[in-house]
PDB file of N, H, CA, C and O in Angstrom:
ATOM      1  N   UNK A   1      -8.793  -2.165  18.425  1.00  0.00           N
ATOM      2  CA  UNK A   1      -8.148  -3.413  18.754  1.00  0.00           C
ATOM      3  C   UNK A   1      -7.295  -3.175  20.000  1.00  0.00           C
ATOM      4  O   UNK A   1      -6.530  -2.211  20.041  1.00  0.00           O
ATOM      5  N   UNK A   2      -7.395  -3.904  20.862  1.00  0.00           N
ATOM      6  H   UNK A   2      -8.017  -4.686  20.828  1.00  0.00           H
ATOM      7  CA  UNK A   2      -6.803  -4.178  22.169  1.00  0.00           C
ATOM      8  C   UNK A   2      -5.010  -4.580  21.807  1.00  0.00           C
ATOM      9  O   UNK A   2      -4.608  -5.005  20.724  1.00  0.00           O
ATOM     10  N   UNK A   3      -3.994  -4.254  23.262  1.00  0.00           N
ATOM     11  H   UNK A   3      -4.322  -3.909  24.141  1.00  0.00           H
ATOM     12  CA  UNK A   3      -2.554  -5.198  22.609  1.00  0.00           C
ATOM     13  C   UNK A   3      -3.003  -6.477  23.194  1.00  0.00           C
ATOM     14  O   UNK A   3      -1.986  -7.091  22.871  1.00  0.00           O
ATOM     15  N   UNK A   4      -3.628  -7.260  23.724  1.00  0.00           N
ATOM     16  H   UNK A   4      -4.454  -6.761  23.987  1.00  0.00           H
ATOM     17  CA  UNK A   4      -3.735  -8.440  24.096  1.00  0.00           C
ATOM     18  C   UNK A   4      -4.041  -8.904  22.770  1.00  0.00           C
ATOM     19  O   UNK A   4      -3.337  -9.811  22.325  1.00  0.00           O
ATOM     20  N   UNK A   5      -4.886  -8.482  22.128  1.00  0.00           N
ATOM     21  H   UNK A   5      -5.458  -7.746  22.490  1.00  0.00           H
ATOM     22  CA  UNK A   5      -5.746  -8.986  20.584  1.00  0.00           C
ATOM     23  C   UNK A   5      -4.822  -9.002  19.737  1.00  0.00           C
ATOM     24  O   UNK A   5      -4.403 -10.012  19.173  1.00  0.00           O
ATOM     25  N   UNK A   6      -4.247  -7.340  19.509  1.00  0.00           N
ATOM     26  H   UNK A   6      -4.587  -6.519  19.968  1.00  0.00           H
ATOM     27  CA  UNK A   6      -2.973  -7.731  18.443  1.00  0.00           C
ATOM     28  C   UNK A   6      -1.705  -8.697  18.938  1.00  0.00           C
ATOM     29  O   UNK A   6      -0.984  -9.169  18.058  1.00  0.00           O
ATOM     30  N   UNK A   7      -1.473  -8.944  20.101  1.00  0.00           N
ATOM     31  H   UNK A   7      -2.058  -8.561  20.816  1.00  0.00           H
ATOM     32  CA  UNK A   7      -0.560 -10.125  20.229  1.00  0.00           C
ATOM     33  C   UNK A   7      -1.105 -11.545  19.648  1.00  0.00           C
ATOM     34  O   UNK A   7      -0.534 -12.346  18.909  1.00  0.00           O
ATOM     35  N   UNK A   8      -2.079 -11.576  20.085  1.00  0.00           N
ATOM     36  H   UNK A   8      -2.543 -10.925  20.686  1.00  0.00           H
ATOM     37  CA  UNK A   8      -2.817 -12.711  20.107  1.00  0.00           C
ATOM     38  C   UNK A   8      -2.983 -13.364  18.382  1.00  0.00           C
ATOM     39  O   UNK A   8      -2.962 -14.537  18.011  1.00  0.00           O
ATOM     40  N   UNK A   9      -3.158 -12.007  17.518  1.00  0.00           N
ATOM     41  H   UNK A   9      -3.175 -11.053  17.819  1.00  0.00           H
ATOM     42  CA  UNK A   9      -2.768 -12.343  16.361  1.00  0.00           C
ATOM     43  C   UNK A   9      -1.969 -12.218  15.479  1.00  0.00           C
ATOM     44  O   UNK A   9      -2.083 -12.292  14.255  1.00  0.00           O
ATOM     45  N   UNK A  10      -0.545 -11.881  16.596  1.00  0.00           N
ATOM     46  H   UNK A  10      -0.452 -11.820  17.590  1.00  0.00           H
ATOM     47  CA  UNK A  10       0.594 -12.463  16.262  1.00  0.00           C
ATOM     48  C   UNK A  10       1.428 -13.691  16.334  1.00  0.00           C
ATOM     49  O   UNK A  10       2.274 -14.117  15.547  1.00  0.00           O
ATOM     50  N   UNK A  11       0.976 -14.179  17.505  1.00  0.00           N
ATOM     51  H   UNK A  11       0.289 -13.834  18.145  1.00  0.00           H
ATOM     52  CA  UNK A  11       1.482 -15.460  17.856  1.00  0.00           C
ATOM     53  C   UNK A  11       0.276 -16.253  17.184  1.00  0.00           C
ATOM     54  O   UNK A  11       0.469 -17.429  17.494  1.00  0.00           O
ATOM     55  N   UNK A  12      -0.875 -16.165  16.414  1.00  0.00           N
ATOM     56  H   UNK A  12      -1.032 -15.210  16.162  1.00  0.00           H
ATOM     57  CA  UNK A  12      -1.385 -17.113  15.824  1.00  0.00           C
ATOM     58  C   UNK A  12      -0.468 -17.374  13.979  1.00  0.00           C
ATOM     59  O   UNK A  12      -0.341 -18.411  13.327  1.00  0.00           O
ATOM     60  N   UNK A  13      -0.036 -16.043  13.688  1.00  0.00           N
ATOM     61  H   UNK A  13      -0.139 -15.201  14.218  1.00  0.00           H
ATOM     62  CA  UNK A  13       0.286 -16.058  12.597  1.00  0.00           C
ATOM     63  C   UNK A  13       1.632 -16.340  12.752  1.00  0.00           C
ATOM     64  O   UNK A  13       2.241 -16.602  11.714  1.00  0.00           O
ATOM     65  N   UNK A  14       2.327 -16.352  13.934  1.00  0.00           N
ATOM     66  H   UNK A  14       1.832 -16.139  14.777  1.00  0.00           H
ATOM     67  CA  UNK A  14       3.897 -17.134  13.880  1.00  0.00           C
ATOM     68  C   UNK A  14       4.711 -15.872  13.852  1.00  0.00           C
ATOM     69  O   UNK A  14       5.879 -15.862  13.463  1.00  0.00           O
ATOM     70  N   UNK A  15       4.095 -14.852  14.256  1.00  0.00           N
ATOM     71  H   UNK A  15       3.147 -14.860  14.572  1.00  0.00           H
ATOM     72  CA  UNK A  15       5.375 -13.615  13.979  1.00  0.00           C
ATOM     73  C   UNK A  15       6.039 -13.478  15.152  1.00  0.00           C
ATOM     74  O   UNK A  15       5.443 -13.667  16.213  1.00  0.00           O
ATOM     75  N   UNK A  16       7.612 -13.066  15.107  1.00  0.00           N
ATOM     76  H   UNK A  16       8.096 -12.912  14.246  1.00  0.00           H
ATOM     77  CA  UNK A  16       8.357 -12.936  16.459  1.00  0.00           C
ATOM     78  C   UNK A  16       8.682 -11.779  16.768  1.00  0.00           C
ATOM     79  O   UNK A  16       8.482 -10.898  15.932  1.00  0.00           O
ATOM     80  N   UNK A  17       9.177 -11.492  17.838  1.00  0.00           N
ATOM     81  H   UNK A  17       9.340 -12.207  18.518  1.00  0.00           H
ATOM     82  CA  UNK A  17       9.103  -9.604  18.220  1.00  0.00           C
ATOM     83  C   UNK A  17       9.819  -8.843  17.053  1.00  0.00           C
ATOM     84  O   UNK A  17       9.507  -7.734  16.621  1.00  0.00           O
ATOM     85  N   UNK A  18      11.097  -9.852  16.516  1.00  0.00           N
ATOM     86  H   UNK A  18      11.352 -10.753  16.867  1.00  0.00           H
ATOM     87  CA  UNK A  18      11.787  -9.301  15.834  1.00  0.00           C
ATOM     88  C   UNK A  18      11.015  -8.907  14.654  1.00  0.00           C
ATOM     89  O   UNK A  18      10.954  -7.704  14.397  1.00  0.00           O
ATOM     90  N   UNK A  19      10.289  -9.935  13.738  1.00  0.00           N
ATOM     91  H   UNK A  19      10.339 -10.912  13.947  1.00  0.00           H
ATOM     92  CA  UNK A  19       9.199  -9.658  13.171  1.00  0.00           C
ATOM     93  C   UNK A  19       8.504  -8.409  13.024  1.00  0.00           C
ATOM     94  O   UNK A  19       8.178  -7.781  12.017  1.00  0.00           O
ATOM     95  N   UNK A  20       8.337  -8.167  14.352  1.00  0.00           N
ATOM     96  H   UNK A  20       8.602  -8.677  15.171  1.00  0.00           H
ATOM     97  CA  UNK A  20       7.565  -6.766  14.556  1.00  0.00           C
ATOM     98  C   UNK A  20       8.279  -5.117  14.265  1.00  0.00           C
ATOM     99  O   UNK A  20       7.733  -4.029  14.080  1.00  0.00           O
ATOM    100  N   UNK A  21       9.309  -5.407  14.310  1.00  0.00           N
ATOM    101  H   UNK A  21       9.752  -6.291  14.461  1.00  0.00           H
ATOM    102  CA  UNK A  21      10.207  -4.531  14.145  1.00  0.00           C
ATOM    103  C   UNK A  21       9.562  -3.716  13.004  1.00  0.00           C
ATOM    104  O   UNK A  21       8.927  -2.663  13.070  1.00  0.00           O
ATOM    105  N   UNK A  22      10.002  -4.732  11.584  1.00  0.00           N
ATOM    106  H   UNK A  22      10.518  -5.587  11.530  1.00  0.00           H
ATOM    107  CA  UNK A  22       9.521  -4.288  10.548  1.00  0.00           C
ATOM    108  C   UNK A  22       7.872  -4.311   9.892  1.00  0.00           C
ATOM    109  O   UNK A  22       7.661  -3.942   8.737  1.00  0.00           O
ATOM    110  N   UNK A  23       6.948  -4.717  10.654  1.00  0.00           N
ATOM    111  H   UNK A  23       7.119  -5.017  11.592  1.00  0.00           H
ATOM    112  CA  UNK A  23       5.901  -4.962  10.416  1.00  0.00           C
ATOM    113  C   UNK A  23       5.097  -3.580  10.710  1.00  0.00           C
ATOM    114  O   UNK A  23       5.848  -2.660  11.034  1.00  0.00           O
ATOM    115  N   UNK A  24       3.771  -3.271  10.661  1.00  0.00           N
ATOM    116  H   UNK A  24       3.161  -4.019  10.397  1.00  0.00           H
ATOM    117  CA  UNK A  24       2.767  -2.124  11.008  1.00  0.00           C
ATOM    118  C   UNK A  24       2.104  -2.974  11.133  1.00  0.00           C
ATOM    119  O   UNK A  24       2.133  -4.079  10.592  1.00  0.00           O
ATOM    120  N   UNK A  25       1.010  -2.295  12.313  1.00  0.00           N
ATOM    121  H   UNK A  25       0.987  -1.397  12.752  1.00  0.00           H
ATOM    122  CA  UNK A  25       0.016  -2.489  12.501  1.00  0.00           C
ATOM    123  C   UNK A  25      -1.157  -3.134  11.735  1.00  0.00           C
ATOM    124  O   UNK A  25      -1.850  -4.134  11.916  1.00  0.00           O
ATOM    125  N   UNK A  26      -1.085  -1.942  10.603  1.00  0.00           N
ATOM    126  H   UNK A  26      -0.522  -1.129  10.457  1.00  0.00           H
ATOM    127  CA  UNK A  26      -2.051  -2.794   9.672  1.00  0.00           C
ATOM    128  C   UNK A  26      -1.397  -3.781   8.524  1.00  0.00           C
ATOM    129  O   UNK A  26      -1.904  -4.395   7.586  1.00  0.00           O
ATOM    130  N   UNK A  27      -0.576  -3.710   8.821  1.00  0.00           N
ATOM    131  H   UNK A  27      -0.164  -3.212   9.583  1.00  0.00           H
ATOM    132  CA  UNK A  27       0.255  -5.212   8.059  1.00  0.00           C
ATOM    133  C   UNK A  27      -0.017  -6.411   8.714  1.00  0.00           C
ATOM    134  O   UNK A  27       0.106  -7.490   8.133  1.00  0.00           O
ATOM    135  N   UNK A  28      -0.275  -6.342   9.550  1.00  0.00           N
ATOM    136  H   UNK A  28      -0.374  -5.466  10.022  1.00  0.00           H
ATOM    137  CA  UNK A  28      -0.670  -7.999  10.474  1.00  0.00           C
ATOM    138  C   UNK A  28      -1.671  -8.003  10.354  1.00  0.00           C
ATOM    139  O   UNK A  28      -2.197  -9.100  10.168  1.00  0.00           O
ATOM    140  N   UNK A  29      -2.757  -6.452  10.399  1.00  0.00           N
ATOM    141  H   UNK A  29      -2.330  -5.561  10.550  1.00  0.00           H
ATOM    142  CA  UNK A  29      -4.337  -7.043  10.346  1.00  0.00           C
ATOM    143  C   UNK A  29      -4.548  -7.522   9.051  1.00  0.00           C
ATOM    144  O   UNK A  29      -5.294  -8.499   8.985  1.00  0.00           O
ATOM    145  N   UNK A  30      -3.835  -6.855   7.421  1.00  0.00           N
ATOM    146  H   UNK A  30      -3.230  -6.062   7.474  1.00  0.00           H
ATOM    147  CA  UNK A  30      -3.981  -7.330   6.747  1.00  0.00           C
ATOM    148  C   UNK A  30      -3.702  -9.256   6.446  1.00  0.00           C
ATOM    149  O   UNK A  30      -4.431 -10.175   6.073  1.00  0.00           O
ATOM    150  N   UNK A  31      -2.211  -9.128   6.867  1.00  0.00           N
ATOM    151  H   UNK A  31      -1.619  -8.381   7.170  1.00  0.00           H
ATOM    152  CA  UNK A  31      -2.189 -10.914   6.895  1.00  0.00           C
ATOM    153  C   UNK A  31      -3.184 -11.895   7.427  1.00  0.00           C
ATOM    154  O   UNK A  31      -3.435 -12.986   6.915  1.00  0.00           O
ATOM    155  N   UNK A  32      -3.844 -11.284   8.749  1.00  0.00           N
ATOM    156  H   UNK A  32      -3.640 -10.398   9.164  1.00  0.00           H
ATOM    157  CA  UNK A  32      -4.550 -11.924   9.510  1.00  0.00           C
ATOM    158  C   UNK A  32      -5.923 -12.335   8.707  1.00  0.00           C
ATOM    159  O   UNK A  32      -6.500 -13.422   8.704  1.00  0.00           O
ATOM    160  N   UNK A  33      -6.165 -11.460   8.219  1.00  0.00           N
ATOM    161  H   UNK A  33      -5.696 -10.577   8.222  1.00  0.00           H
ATOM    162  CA  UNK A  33      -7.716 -11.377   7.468  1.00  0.00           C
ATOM    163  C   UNK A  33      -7.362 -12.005   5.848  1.00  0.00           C
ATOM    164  O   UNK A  33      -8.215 -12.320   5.018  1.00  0.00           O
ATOM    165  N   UNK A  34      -6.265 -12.062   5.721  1.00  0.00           N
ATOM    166  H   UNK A  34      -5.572 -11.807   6.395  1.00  0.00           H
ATOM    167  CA  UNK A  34      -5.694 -12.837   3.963  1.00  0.00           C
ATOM    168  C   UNK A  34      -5.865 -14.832   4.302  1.00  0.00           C
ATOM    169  O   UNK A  34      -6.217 -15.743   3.552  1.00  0.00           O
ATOM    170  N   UNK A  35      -5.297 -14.818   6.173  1.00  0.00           N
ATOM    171  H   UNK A  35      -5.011 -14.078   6.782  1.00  0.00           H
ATOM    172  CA  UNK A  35      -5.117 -16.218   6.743  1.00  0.00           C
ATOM    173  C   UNK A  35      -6.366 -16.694   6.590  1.00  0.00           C
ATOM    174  O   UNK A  35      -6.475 -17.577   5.739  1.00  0.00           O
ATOM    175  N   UNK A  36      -7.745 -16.235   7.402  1.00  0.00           N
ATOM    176  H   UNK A  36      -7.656 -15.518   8.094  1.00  0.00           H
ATOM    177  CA  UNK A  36      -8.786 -16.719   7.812  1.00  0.00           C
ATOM    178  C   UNK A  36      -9.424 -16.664   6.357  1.00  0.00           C
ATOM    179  O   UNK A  36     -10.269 -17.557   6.302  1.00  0.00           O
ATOM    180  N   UNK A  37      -9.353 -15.976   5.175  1.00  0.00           N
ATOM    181  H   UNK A  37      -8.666 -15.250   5.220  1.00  0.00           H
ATOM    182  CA  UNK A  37      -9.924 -16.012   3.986  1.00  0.00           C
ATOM    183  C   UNK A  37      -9.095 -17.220   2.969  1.00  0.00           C
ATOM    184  O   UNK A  37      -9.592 -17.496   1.877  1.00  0.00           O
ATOM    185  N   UNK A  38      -8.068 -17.761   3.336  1.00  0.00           N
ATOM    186  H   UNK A  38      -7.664 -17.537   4.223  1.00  0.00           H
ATOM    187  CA  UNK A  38      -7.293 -18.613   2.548  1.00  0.00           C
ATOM    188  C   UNK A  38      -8.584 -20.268   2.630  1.00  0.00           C
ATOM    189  O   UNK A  38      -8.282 -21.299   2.027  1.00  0.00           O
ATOM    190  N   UNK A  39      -9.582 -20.182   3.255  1.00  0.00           N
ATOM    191  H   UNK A  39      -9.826 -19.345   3.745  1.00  0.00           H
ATOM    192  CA  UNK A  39     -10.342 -21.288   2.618  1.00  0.00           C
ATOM    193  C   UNK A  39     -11.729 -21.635   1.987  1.00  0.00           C
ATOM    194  O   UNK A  39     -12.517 -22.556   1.773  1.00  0.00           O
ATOM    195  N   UNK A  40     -11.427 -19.796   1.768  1.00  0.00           N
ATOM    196  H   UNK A  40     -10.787 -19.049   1.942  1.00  0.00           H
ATOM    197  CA  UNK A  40     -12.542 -19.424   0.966  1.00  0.00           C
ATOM    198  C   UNK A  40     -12.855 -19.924  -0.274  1.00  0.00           C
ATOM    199  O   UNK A  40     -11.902 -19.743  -1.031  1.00  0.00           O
ATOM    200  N   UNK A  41     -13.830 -20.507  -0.843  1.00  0.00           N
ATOM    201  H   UNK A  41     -14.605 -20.654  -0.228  1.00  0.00           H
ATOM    202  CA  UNK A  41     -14.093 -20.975  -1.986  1.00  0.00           C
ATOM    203  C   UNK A  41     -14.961 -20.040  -2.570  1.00  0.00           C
ATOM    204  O   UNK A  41     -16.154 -19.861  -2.325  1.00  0.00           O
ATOM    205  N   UNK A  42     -13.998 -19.280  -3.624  1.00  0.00           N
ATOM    206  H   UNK A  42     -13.029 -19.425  -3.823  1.00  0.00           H
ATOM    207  CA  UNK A  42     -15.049 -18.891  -4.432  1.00  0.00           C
ATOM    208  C   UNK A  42     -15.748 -19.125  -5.998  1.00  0.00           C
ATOM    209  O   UNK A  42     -14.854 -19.303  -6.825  1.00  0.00           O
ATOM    210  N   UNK A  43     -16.927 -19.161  -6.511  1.00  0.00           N
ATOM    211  H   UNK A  43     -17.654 -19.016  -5.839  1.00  0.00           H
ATOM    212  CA  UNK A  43     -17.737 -19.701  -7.481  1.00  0.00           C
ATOM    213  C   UNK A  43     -17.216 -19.569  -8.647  1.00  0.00           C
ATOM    214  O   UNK A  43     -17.241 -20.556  -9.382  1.00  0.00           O
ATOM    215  N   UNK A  44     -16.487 -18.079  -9.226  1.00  0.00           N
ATOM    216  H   UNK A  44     -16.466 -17.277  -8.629  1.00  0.00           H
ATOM    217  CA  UNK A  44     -16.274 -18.161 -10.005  1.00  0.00           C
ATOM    218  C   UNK A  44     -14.597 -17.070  -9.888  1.00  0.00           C
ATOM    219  O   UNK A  44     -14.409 -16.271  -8.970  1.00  0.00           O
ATOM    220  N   UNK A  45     -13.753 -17.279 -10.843  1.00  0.00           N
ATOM    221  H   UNK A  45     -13.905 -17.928 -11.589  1.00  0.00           H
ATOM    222  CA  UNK A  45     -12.227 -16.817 -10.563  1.00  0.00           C
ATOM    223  C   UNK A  45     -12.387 -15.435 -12.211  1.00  0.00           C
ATOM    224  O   UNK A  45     -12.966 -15.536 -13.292  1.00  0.00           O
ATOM    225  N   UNK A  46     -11.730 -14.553 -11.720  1.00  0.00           N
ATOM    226  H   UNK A  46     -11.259 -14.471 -10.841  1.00  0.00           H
ATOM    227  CA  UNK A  46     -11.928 -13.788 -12.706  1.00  0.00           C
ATOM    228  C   UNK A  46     -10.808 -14.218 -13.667  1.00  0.00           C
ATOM    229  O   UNK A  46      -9.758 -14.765 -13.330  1.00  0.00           O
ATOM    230  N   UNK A  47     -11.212 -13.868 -14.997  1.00  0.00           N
ATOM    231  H   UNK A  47     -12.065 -13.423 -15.271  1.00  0.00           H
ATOM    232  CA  UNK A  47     -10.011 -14.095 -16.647  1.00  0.00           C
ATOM    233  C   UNK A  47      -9.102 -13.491 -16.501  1.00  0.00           C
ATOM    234  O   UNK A  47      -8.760 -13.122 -15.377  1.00  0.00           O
ATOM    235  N   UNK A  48      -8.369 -13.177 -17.689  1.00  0.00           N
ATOM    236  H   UNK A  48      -8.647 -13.477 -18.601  1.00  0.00           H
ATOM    237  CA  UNK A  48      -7.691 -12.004 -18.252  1.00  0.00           C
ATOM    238  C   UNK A  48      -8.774 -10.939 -19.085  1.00  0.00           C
ATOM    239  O   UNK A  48      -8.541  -9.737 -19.206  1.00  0.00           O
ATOM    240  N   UNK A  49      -9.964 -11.603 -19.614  1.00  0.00           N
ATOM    241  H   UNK A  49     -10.153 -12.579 -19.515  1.00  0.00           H
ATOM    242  CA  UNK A  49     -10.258 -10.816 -20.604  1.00  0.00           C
ATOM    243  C   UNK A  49     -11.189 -10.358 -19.572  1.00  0.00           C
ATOM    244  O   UNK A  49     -11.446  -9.226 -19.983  1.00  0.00           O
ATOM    245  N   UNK A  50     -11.899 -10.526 -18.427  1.00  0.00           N
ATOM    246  H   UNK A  50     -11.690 -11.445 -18.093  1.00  0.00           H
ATOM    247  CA  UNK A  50     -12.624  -9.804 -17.105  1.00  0.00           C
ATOM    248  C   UNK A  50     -11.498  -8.924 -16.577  1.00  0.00           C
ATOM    249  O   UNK A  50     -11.852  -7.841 -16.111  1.00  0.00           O
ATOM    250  N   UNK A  51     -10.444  -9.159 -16.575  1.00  0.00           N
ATOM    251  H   UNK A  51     -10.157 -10.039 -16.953  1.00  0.00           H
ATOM    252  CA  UNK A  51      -9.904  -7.823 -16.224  1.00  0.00           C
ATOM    253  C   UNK A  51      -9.384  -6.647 -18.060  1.00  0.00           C
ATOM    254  O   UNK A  51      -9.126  -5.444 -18.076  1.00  0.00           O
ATOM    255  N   UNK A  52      -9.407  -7.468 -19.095  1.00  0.00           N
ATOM    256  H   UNK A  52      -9.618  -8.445 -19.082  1.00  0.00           H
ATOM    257  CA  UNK A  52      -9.359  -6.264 -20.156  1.00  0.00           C
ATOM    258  C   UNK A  52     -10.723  -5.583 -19.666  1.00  0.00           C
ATOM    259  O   UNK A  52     -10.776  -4.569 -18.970  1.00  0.00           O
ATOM    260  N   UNK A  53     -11.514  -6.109 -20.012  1.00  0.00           N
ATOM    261  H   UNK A  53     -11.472  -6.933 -20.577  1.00  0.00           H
ATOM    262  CA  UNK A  53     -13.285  -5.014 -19.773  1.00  0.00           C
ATOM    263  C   UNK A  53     -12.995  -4.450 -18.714  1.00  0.00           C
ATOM    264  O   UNK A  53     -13.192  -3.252 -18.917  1.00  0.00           O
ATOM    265  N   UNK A  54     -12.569  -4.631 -17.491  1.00  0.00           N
ATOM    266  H   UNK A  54     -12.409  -5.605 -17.326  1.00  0.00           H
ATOM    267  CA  UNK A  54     -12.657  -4.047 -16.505  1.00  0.00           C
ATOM    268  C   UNK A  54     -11.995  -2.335 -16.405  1.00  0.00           C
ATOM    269  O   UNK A  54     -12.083  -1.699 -15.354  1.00  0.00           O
TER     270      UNK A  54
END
């Protein structure tokens, strides 16, 4: 990843330098990739008792 890119998906996600202070690297890529998946529809949602078996 380029710093033009990681800026770029900072100021999409609203973070400010100060922001950055406490942030990592892969803390923004993680948010970034949690953002673009937030309109994901998926088919089926796992239980409680899919996570006992699990």
């Amino acid at each position: 990843m380029t710093t033009p890119l990681f800026l770029l998906r900072c100021v999409q996600l609203g973070l400010s330098m100060g922001d950055l202070d406490l942030l990592t690297i892969g803390l923004v890529n993680d948010m970034f990739t949690e953002r673009e998946n937030d309109d994901c529809n998926y088919d089926s949602l796992a239980t409680q008792e899919d996570f006992d078996a699990f």
